[in-house]
CSV table of C-alpha atoms in Angstrom, one decimal:
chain,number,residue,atom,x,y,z
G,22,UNK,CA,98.5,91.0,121.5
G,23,UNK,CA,97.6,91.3,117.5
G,24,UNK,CA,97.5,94.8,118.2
G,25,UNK,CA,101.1,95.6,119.5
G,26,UNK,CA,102.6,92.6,117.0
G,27,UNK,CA,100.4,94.5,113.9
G,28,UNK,CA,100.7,97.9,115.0
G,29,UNK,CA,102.3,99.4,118.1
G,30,UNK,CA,105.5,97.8,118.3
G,31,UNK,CA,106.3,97.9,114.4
G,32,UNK,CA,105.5,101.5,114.8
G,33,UNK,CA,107.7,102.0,117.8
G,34,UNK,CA,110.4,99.9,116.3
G,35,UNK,CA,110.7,102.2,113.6
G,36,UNK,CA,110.2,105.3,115.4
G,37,UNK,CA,113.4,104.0,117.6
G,38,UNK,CA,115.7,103.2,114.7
G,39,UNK,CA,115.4,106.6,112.7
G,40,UNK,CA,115.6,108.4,115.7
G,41,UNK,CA,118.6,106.9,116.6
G,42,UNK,CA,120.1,107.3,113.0
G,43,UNK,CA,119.8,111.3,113.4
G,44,UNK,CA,116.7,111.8,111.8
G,45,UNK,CA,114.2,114.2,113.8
G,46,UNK,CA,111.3,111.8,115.0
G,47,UNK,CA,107.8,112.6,116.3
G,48,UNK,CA,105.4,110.4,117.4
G,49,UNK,CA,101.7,110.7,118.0
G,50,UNK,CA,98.9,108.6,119.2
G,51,UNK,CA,95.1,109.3,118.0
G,52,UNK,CA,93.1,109.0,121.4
G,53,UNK,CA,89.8,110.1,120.0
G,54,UNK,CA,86.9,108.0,118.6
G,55,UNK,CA,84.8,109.7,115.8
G,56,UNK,CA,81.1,110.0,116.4
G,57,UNK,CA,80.7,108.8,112.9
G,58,UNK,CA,82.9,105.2,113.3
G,59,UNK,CA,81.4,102.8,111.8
G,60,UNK,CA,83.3,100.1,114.3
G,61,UNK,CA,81.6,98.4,117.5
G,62,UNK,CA,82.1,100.4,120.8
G,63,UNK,CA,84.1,97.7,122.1
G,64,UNK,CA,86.9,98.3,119.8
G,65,UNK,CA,87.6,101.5,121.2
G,66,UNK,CA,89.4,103.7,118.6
G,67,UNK,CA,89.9,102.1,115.7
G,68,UNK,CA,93.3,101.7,113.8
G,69,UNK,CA,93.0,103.5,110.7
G,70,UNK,CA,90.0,106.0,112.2
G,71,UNK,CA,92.8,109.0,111.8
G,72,UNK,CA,92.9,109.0,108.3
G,73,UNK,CA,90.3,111.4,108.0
G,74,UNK,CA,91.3,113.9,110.1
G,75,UNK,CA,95.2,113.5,109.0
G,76,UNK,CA,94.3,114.0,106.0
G,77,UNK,CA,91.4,116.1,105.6
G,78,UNK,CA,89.0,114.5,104.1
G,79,UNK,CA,86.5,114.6,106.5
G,80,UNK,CA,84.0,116.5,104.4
G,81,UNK,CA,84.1,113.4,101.9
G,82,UNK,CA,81.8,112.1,104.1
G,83,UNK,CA,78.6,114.5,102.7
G,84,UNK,CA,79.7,114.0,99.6
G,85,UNK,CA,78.1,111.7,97.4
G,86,UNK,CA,79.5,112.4,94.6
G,87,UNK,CA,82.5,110.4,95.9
G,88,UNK,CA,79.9,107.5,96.3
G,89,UNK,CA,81.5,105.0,93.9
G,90,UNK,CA,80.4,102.0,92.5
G,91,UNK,CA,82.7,100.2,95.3
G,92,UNK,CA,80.8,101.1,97.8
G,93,UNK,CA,77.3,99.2,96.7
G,94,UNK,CA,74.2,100.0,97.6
G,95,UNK,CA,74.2,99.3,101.3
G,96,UNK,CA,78.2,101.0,101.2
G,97,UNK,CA,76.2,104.0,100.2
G,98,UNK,CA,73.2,104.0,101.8
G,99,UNK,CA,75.3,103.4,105.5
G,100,UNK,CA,77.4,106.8,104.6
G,101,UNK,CA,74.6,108.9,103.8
G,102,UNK,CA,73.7,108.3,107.1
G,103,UNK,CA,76.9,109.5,108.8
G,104,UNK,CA,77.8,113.2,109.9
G,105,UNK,CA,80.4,114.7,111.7
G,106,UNK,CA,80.6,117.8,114.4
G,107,UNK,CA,81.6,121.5,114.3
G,108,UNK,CA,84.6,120.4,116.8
G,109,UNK,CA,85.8,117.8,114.6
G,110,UNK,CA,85.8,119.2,111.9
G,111,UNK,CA,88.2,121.9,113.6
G,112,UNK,CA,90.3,119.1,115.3
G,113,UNK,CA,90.5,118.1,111.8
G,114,UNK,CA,92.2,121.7,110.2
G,115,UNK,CA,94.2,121.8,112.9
G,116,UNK,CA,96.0,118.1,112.1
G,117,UNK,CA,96.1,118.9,108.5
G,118,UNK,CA,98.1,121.9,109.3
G,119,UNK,CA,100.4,120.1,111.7
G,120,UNK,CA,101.5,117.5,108.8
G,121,UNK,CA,101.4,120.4,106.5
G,122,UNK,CA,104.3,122.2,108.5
G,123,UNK,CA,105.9,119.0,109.4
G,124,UNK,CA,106.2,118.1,105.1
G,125,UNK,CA,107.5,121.7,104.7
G,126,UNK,CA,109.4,122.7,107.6
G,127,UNK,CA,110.1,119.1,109.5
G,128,UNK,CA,108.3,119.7,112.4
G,129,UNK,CA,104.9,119.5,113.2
G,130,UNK,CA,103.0,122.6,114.7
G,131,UNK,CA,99.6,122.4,116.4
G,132,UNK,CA,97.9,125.7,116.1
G,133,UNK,CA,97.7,126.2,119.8
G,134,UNK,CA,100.5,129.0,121.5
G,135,UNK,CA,100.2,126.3,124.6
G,136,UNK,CA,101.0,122.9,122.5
G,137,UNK,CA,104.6,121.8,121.3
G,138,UNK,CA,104.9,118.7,119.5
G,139,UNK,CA,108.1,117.1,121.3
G,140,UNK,CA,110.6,115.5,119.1
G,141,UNK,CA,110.8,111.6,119.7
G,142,UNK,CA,114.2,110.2,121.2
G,143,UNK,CA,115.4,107.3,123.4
G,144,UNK,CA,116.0,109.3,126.0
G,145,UNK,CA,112.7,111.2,126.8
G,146,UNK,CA,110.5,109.1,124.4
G,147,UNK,CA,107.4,111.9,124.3
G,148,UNK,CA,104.5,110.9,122.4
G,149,UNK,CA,101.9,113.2,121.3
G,150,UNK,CA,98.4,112.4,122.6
G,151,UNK,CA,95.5,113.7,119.8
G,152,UNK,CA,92.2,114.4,120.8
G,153,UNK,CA,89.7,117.4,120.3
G,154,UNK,CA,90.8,120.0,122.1
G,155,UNK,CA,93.0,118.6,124.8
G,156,UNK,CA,96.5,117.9,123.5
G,157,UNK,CA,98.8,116.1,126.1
G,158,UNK,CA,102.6,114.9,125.7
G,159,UNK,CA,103.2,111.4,127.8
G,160,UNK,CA,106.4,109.4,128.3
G,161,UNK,CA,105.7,106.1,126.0
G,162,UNK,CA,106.2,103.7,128.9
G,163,UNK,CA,105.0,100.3,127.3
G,164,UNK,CA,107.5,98.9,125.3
G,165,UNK,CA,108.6,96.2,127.7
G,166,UNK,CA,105.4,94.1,125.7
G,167,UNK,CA,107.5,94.5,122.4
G,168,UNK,CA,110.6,92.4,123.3
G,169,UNK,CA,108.1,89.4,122.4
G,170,UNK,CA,108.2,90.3,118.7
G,171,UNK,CA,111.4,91.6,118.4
G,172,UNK,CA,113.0,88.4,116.6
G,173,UNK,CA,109.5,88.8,114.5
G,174,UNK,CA,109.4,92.0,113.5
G,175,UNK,CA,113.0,92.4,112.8
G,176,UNK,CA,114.9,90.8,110.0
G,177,UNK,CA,118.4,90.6,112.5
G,178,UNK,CA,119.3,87.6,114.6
G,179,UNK,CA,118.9,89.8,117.9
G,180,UNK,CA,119.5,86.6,119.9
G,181,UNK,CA,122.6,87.1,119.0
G,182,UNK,CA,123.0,91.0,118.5
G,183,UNK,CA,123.6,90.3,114.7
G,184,UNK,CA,122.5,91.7,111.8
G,185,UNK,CA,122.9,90.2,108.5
G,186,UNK,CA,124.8,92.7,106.2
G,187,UNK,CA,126.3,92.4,102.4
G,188,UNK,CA,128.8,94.2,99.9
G,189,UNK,CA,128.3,94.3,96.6
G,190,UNK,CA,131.9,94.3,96.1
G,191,UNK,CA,135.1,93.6,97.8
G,192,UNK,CA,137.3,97.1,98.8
G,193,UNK,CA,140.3,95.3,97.7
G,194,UNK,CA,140.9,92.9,94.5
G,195,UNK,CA,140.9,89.4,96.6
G,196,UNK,CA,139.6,90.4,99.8
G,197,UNK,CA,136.7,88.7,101.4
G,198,UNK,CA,133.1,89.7,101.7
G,199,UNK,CA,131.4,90.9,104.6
G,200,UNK,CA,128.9,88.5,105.3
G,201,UNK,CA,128.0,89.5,108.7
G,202,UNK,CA,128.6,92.4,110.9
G,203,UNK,CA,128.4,92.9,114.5
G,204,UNK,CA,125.9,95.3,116.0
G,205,UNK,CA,124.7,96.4,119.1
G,206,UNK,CA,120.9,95.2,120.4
G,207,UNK,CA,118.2,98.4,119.1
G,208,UNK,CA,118.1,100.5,121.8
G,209,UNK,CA,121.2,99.7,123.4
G,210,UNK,CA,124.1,102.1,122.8
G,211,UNK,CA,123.4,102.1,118.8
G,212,UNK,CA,125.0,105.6,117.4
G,213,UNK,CA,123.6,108.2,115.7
G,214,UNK,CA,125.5,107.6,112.3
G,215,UNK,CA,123.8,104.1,112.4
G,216,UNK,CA,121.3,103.2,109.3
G,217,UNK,CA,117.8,102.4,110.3
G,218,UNK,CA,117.5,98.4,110.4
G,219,UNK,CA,115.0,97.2,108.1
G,220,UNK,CA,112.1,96.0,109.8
G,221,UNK,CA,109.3,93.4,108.1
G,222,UNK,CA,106.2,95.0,107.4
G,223,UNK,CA,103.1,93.0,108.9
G,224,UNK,CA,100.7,90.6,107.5
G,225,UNK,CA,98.1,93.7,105.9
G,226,UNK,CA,95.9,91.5,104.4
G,227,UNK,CA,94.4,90.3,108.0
G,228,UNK,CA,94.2,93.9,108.7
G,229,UNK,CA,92.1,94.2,105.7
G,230,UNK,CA,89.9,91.4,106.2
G,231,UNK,CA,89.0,92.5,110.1
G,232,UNK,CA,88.4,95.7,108.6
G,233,UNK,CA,85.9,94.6,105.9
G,234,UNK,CA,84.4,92.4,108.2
G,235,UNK,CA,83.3,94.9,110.8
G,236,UNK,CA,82.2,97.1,108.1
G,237,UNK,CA,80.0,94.7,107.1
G,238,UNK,CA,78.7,93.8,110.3
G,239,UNK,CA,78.0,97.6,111.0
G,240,UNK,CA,76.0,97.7,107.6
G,241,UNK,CA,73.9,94.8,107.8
G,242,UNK,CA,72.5,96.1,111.4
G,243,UNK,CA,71.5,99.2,109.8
């Protein structure tokens, strides 16, 4: 539950409402766990453990001259223990070149002539799966457990299919501001020329704190 309210649904959320404002969309989700996470087996992956390999720096990890201060003594002593594999680090390149084309070109292309990274709509709502090797596109078929924190996670009155919307200034000398305006439910018939709705960004603080707490956790077993 903490995980959809934190992360799936906002991200899904968002994905739905600039895809449905006409903006190419592609979704992915990181399937793999790194033989260097620092985060208990129970957990699964990790959110937060595809930073690394988004964004290449993967090799940071044998680098101690990025060691800083921050880190401590134990901070530092934990990472000179970690390593990564051949295959990651190629599962690595291969993501950093897929957001590379997507920030110069707008779509995201896996080096493999088999893999296509399908565009995200309402319709078809293909998702990218991510692991080493094996890329698979499934149909995102679990957003029925979001429609608990729609009235949460969006700032609209969706009980009421309202959205709360304001003018700076009138069109016409003496003509009343817009105070409200009538929109459809996300999801349900919204059209392309529609702006994204603005959706509340989630309580990151608690994400820290779990985060620093099973870091420390890993580090004082070590």
């Amino acid at each position: 539950m903490i995980g959809d309210a934190l992360f799936y649904c906002p991200a899904l959320l968002f994905a739905d409402s600039v895809s449905e404002s006409g903006i190419k969309t592609y979704r992915y989700e990181f399937a793999y766990r790194p033989s260097h996470s620092f985060y208990p087996n129970w957990m699964g992956v990790a959110h937060g453990e595809d930073v690394m390999y988004t964004l290449g720096s993967l090799p940071f990890i044998k680098d101690k001259s990025r060691y800083t201060e921050p880190f401590g003594k134990m901070g530092k002593k934990f990472l000179a223990t970690q390593d990564y594999t051949k295959e990651e680090e190629e599962f690595m390149k291969e993501l950093v070149g897929a957001f590379n084309s997507f920030a110069r070109t707008g779509k995201p292309v896996i080096p493999h002539p088999d893999v296509e990274w399908p565009e995200y709509t309402m319709e078809k709502r293909r998702v990218l799966v991510l692991k080493p090797n094996n890329y698979t596109v499934i149909r995102d078929n679990k957003r029925q457990r979001c429609e608990l924190w729609k009235p949460v996670l969006y700032k609209s009155d969706l009980s009421k299919g309202t959205r709360a919307t304001t003018t700076a200034k009138p069109i016409k000398p003496g003509s009343s501001v817009t105070t409200k305006k009538k929109l459809p439910h996300p999801g349900k018939g919204r059209s392309a020329s529609s702006s994204p709705q603005s959706i509340r960004l989630p309580g990151m603080l608690v994400l820290a704190a779990c985060a620093v707490a099973c870091l420390n956790a890993r580090l004082l077993s070590t």
